[in-house]
Coordinates of C-alpha atoms in Angstrom, one line a residue:
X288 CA 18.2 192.4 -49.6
X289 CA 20.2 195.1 -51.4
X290 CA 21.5 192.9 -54.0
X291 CA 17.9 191.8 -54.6
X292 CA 16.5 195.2 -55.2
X293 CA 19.5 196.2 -57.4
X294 CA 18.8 192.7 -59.6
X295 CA 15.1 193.6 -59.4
X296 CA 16.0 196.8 -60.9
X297 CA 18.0 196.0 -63.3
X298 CA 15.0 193.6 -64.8
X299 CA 13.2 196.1 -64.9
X300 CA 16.1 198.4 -66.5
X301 CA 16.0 195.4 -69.4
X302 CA 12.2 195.4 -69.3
X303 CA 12.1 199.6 -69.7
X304 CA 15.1 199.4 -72.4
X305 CA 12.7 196.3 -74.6
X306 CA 9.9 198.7 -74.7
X307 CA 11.8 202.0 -75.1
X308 CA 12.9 199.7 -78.9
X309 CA 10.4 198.7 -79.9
X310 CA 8.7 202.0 -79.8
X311 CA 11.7 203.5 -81.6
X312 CA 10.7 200.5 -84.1
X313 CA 7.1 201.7 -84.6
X314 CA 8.2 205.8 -85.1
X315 CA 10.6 204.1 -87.8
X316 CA 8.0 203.1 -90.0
X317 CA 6.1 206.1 -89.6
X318 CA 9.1 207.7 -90.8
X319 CA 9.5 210.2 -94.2
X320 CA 12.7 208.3 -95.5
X321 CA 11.7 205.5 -97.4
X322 CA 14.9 203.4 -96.6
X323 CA 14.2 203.9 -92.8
X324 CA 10.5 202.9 -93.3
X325 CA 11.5 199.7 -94.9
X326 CA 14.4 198.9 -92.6
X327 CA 12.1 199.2 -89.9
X328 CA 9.4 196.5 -91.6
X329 CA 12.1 194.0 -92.0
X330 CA 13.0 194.0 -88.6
X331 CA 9.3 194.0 -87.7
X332 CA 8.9 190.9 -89.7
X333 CA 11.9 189.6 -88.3
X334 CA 10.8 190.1 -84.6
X335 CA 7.1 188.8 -85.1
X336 CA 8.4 185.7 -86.6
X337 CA 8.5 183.4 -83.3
X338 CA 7.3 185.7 -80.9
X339 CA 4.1 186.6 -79.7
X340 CA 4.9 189.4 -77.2
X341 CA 6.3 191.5 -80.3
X342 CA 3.2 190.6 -82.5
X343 CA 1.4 192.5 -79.4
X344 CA 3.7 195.0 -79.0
X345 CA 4.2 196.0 -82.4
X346 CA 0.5 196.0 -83.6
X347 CA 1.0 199.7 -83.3
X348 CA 3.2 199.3 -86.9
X349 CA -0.3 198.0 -88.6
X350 CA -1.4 201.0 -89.9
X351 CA 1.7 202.6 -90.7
X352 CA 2.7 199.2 -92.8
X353 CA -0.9 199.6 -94.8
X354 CA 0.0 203.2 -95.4
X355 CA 3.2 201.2 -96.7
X356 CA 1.2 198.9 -99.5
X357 CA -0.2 201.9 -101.2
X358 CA 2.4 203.5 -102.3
X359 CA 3.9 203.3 -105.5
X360 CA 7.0 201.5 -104.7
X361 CA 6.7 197.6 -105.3
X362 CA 9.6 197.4 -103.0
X363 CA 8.3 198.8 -100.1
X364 CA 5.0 197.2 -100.5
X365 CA 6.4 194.2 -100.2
X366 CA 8.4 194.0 -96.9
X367 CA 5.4 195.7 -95.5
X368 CA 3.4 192.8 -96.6
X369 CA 5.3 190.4 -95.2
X370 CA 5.8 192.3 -92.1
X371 CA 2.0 192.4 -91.7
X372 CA 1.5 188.7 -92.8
X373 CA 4.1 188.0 -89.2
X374 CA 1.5 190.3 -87.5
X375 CA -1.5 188.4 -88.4
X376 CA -0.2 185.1 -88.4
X377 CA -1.3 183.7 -84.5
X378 CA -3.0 186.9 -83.1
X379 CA -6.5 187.2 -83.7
X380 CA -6.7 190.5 -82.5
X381 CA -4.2 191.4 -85.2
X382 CA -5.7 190.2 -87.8
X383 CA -9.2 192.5 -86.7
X384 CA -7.1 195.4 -87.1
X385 CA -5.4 194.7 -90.4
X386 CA -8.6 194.9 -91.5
X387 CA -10.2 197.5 -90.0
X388 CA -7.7 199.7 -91.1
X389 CA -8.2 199.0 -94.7
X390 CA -5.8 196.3 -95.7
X391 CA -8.1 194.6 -98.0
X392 CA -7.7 197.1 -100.8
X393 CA -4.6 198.0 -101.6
X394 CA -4.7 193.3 -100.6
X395 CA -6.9 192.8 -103.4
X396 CA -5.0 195.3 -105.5
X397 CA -2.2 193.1 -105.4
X398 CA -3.8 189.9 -106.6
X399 CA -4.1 191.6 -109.9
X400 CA -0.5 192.0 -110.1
X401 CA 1.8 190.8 -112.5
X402 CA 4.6 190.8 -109.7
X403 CA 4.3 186.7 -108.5
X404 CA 5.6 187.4 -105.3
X405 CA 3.5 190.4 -104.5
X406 CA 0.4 188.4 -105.6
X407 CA 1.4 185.2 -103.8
X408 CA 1.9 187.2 -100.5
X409 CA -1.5 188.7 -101.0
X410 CA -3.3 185.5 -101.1
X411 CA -1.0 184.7 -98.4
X412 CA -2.2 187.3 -96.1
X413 CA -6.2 187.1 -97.6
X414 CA -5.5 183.4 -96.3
X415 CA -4.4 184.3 -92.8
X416 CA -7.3 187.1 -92.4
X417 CA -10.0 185.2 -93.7
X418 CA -9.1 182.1 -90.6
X419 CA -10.7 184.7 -88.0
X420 CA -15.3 184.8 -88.3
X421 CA -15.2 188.4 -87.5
X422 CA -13.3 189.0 -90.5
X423 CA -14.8 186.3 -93.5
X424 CA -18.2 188.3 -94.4
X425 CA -16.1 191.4 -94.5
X426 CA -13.3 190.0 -97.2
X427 CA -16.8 187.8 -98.5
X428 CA -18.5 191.4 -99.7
X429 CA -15.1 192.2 -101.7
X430 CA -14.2 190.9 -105.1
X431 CA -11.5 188.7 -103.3
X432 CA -13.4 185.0 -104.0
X433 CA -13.2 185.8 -107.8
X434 CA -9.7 187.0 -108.0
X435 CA -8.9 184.0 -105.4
X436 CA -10.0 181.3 -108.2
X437 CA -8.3 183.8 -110.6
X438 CA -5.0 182.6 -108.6
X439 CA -6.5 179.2 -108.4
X440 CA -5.7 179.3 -112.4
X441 CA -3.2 181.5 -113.0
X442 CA -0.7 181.5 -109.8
X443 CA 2.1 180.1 -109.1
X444 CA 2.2 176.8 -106.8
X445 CA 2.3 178.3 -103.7
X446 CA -0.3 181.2 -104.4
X447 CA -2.6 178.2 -105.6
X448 CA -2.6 176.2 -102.3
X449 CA -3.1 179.2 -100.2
X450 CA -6.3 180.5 -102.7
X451 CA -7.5 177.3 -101.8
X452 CA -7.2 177.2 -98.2
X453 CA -8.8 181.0 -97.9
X454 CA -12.1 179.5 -100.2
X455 CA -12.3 177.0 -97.6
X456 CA -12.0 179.5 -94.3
X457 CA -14.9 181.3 -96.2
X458 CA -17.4 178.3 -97.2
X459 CA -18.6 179.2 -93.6
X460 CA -20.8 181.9 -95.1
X461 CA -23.4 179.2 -97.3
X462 CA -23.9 182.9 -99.8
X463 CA -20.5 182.6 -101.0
X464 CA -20.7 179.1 -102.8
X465 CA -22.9 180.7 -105.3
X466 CA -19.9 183.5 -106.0
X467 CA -17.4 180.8 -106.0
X468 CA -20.0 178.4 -108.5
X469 CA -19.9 181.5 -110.7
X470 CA -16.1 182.0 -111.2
X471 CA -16.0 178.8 -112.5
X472 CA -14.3 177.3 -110.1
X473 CA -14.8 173.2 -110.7
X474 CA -11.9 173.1 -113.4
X475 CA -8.8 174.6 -111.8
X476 CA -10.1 172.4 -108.6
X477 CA -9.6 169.7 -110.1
X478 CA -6.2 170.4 -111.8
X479 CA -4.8 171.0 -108.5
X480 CA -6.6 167.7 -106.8
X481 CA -5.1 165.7 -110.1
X482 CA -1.5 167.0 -109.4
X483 CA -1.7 166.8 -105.6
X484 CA -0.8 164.0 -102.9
X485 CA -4.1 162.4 -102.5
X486 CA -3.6 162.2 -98.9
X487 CA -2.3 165.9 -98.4
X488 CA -4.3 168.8 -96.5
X489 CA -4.6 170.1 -100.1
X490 CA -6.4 167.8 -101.4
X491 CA -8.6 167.6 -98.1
X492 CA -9.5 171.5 -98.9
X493 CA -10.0 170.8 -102.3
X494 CA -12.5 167.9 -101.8
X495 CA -14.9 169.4 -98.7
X496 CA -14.9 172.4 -101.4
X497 CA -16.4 169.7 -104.0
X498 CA -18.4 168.6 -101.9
X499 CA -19.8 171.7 -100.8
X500 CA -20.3 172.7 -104.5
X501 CA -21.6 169.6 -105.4
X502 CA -24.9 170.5 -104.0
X503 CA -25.9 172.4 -107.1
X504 CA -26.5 171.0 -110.3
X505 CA -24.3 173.4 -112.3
X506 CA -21.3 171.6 -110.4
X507 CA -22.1 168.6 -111.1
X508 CA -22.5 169.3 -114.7
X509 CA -18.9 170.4 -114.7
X510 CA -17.6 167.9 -113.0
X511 CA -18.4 165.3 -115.3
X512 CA -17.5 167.7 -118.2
X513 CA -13.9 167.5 -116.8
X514 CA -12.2 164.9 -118.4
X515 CA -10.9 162.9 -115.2
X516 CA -13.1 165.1 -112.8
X517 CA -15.0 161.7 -111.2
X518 CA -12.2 159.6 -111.4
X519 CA -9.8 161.9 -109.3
X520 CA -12.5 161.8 -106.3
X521 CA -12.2 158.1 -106.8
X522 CA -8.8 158.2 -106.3
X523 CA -9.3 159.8 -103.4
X524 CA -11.4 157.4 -102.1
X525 CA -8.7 155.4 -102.4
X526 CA -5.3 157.0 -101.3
X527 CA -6.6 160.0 -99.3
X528 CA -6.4 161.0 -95.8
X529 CA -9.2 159.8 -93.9
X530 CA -10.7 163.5 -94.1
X531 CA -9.8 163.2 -97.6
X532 CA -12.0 159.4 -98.3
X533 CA -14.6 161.1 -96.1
X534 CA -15.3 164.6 -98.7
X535 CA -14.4 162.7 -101.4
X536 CA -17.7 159.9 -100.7
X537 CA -20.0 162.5 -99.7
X538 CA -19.5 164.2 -102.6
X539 CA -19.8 160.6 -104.7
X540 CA -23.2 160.5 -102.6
X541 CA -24.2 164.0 -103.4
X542 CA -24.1 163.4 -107.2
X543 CA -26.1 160.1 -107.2
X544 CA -28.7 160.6 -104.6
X545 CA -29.5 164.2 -107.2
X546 CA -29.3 162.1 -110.1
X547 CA -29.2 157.9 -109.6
X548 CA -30.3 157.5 -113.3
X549 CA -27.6 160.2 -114.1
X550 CA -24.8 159.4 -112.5
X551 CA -25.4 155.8 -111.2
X552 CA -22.7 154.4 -114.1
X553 CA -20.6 157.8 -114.3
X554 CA -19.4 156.9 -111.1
X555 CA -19.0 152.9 -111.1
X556 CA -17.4 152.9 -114.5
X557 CA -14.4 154.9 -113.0
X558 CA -14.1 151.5 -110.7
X559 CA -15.4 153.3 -107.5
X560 CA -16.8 149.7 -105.8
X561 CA -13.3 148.8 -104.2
X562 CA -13.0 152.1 -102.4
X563 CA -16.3 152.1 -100.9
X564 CA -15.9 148.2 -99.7
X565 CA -13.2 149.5 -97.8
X566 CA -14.1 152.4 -96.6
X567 CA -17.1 150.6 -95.5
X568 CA -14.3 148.9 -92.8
X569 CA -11.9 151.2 -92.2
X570 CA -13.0 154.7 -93.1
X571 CA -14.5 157.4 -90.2
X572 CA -18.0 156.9 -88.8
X573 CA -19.4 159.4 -91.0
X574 CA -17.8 157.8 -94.7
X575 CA -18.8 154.2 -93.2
X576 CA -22.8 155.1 -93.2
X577 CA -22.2 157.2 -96.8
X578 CA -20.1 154.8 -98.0
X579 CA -22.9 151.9 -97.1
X580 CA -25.9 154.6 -98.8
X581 CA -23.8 155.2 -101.9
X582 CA -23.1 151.8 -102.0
X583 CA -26.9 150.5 -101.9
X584 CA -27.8 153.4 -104.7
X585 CA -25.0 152.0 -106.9
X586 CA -26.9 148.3 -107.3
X587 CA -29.5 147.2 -109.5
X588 CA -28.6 149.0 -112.4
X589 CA -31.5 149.9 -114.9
X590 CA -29.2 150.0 -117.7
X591 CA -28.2 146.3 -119.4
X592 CA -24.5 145.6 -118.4
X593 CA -22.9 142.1 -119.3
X594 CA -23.8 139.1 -117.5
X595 CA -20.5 138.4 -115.8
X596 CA -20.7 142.2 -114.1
X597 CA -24.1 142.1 -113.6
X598 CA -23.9 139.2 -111.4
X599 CA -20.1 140.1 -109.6
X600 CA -21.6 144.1 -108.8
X601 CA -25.2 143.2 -107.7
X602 CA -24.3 139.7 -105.5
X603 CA -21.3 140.9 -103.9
X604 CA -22.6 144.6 -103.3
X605 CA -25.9 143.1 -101.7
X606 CA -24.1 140.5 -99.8
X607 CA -21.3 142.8 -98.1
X608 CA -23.6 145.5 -97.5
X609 CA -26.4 143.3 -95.5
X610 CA -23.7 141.5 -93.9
X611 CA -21.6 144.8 -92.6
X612 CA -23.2 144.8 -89.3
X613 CA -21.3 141.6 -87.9
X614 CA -18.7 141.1 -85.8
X615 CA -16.3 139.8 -88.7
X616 CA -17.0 142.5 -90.8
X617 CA -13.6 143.5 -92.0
X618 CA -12.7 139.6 -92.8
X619 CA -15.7 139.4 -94.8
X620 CA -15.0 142.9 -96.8
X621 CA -11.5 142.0 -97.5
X622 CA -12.9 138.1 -98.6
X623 CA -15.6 139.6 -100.7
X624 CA -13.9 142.1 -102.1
X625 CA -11.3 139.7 -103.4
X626 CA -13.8 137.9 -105.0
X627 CA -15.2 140.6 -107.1
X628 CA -11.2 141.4 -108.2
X629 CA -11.4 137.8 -109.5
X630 CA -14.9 137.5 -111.3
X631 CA -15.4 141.1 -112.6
X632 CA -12.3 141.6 -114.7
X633 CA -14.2 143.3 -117.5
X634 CA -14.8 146.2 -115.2
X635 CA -11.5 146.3 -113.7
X636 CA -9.4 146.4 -116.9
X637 CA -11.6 149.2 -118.3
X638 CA -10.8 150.8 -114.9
X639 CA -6.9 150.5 -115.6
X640 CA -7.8 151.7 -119.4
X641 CA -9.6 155.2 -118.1
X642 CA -6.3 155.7 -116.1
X643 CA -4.0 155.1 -118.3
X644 CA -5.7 157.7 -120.9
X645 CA -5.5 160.9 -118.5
X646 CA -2.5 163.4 -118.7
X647 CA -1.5 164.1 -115.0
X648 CA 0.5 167.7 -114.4
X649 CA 3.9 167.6 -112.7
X650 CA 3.3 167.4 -108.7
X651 CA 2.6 170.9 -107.5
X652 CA 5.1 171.3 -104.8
X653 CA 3.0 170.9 -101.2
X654 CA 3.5 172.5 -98.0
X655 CA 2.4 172.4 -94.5
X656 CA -1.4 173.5 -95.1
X657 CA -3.3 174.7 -92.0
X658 CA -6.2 177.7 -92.3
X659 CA -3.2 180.2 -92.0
X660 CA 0.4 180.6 -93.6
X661 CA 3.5 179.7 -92.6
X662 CA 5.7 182.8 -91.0
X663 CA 8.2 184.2 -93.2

């Protein structure tokens, strides 16, 4: 009984001794010295890393580590920003306080910079804040969505996924898509979707942005501007995640059902009929039924086409779409659609021809993309 009162104590010797540091941890960063300060950042980032507890237990460093960003030393800014990204990533309370104790200035501040990594850990945290409700209409009445597409442009690779995850987190609040319309935001969208895995978490964000945007007719306008802009959805349609297929043909629907007269042949010349046959089988309940509508509004063209595609788009379209409802359905698609490779070739090679004439960037570098950041 002794010897389980001594062990007890002992635990709690450890316990006391835990606390006692990391409270010794917290006065460091409020400390005068600046090397003290910024050893004592590193090792908050280093202990908030995998641990929860210490996110708790060291939220106390939050304002202290702000107090940090403003000064003048780029330095020191920028192991408290990555202590405070650590904080934020995971707790939800943590990310409250960050910015209730006036992060997103001196935040914003440094997406202006001409410092890379400062400006990439900015979005970084932005990204990580902007995952929690309480905080998007509070980063929302900022100038952050501007200066976010400004990275979308301008940043590096890293900085440019992460801008386009936080725009995502902050679609939630229907107001912001006219700021994020006004930036000019189509453009450097699809430059990242172009360079992108089509079936990456990037180019999921990038696509439910599109099709968010493609509401308004200003977007649409500038998607068809952009020399490939239709045809990289396409190619979604075709190698993306099923998320991906699934943004990617509401937005296809969004544009024709505005415009049919408008947009009807923008979208079939880019050779969008083989996607939406088999997304029509093997897509998510939601594509199927938009992938059937967009399907329907693509026949019957008012415009004169050549006999021979006339006849393969219109037959086959009608046939596979009244028949989708049987039992067989994928046997049918996967007949049919072979039969409209075979009979409308004239469409297909000027398919292969639209293709082969668009400059692709060098793959952006992906990583994991969830609504918040990797720890660092």
């Amino acid at each position: 009984m002794d010897s389980g009162r001594l062990a007890g104590g002992e635990g709690s010797g450890v316990r006391t001794a835990a606390a006692e540091a990391l409270e010794a941890i917290v006065k460091r960063v409020w400390s005068e010295d600046r090397e003290t300060r910024m050893d004592a950042a590193r090792e908050v980032r280093r202990l908030t890393k995998t641990s929860a507890r210490h996110r708790r237990h060291l939220a106390g460093t939050i304002e202290p580590l702000i107090v940090m960003l403003r000064g003048e030393n780029l330095e020191c800014a920028e192991v408290a920003i990555l202590a405070l990204l650590n904080l934020a990533v995971k707790d939800e309370r943590n990310k409250i306080k960050i910015v209730d104790a006036g992060a997103l200035e001196p935040l914003i501040g440094f997406l202006q910079s001409t410092n890379s990594n400062l400006q990439e850990y900015a979005t970084a945290v932005l990204l990580t804040l902007s995952a929690t409700s309480i905080n998007k209409p509070i980063i929302s009445s900022t100038s952050a969505i501007p200066l976010l597409i400004r990275i979308l442009k301008i940043g590096n690779p890293q900085a440019k996924i992460d801008a386009i995850l936080a725009l995502y987190n902050l679609l939630t609040i229907t107001s912001n898509l006219e700021a994020i319309l006004k930036s000019q935001t189509i453009p450097p969208l699809i430059t990242v979707l172009k360079s992108c895995n089509k079936s990456s978490k990037t180019a999921d964000k990038c696509c439910a942005i599109l099709e968010s945007l493609l509401a308004y007719d200003e977007a649409r306008t500038a998607l068809t501007a952009e020399e490939g802009g239709v045809l990289t959805l396409v190619e979604v349609l075709e190698d993306g995640s099923l998320h991906g297929r699934e943004h990617a043909v509401s937005a296809l629907l969004t544009m024709c059902e505005s415009d049919r007269n408008r947009y009807r042949e923008v979208i079939l010349k880019e050779g969008v009929i083989p996607g939406l046959l088999e997304l029509t089988v093997h897509g998510t309940p939601r594509s199927q039924s938009k992938a059937k509508q967009l399907l329907h509004l693509l026949r019957n063209s008012p415009y004169q086409r050549s006999e021979l595609e006339a006849d393969a788009l219109d037959n086959i379209v009608s046939t596979i779409v009244s028949r989708m409802e049987g039992e067989d359905c994928a046997g049918k698609a996967k007949k049919m659609l072979a039969e409209m490779v075979q009979v409308s070739m004239e469409q297909s090679l000027r398919h292969l021809q639209q293709r082969a004439l668009i400059c692709t960037p060098s793959e952006i570098p992906l990583n994991s993309c969830n609504s918040e950041v990797p720890l660092k």
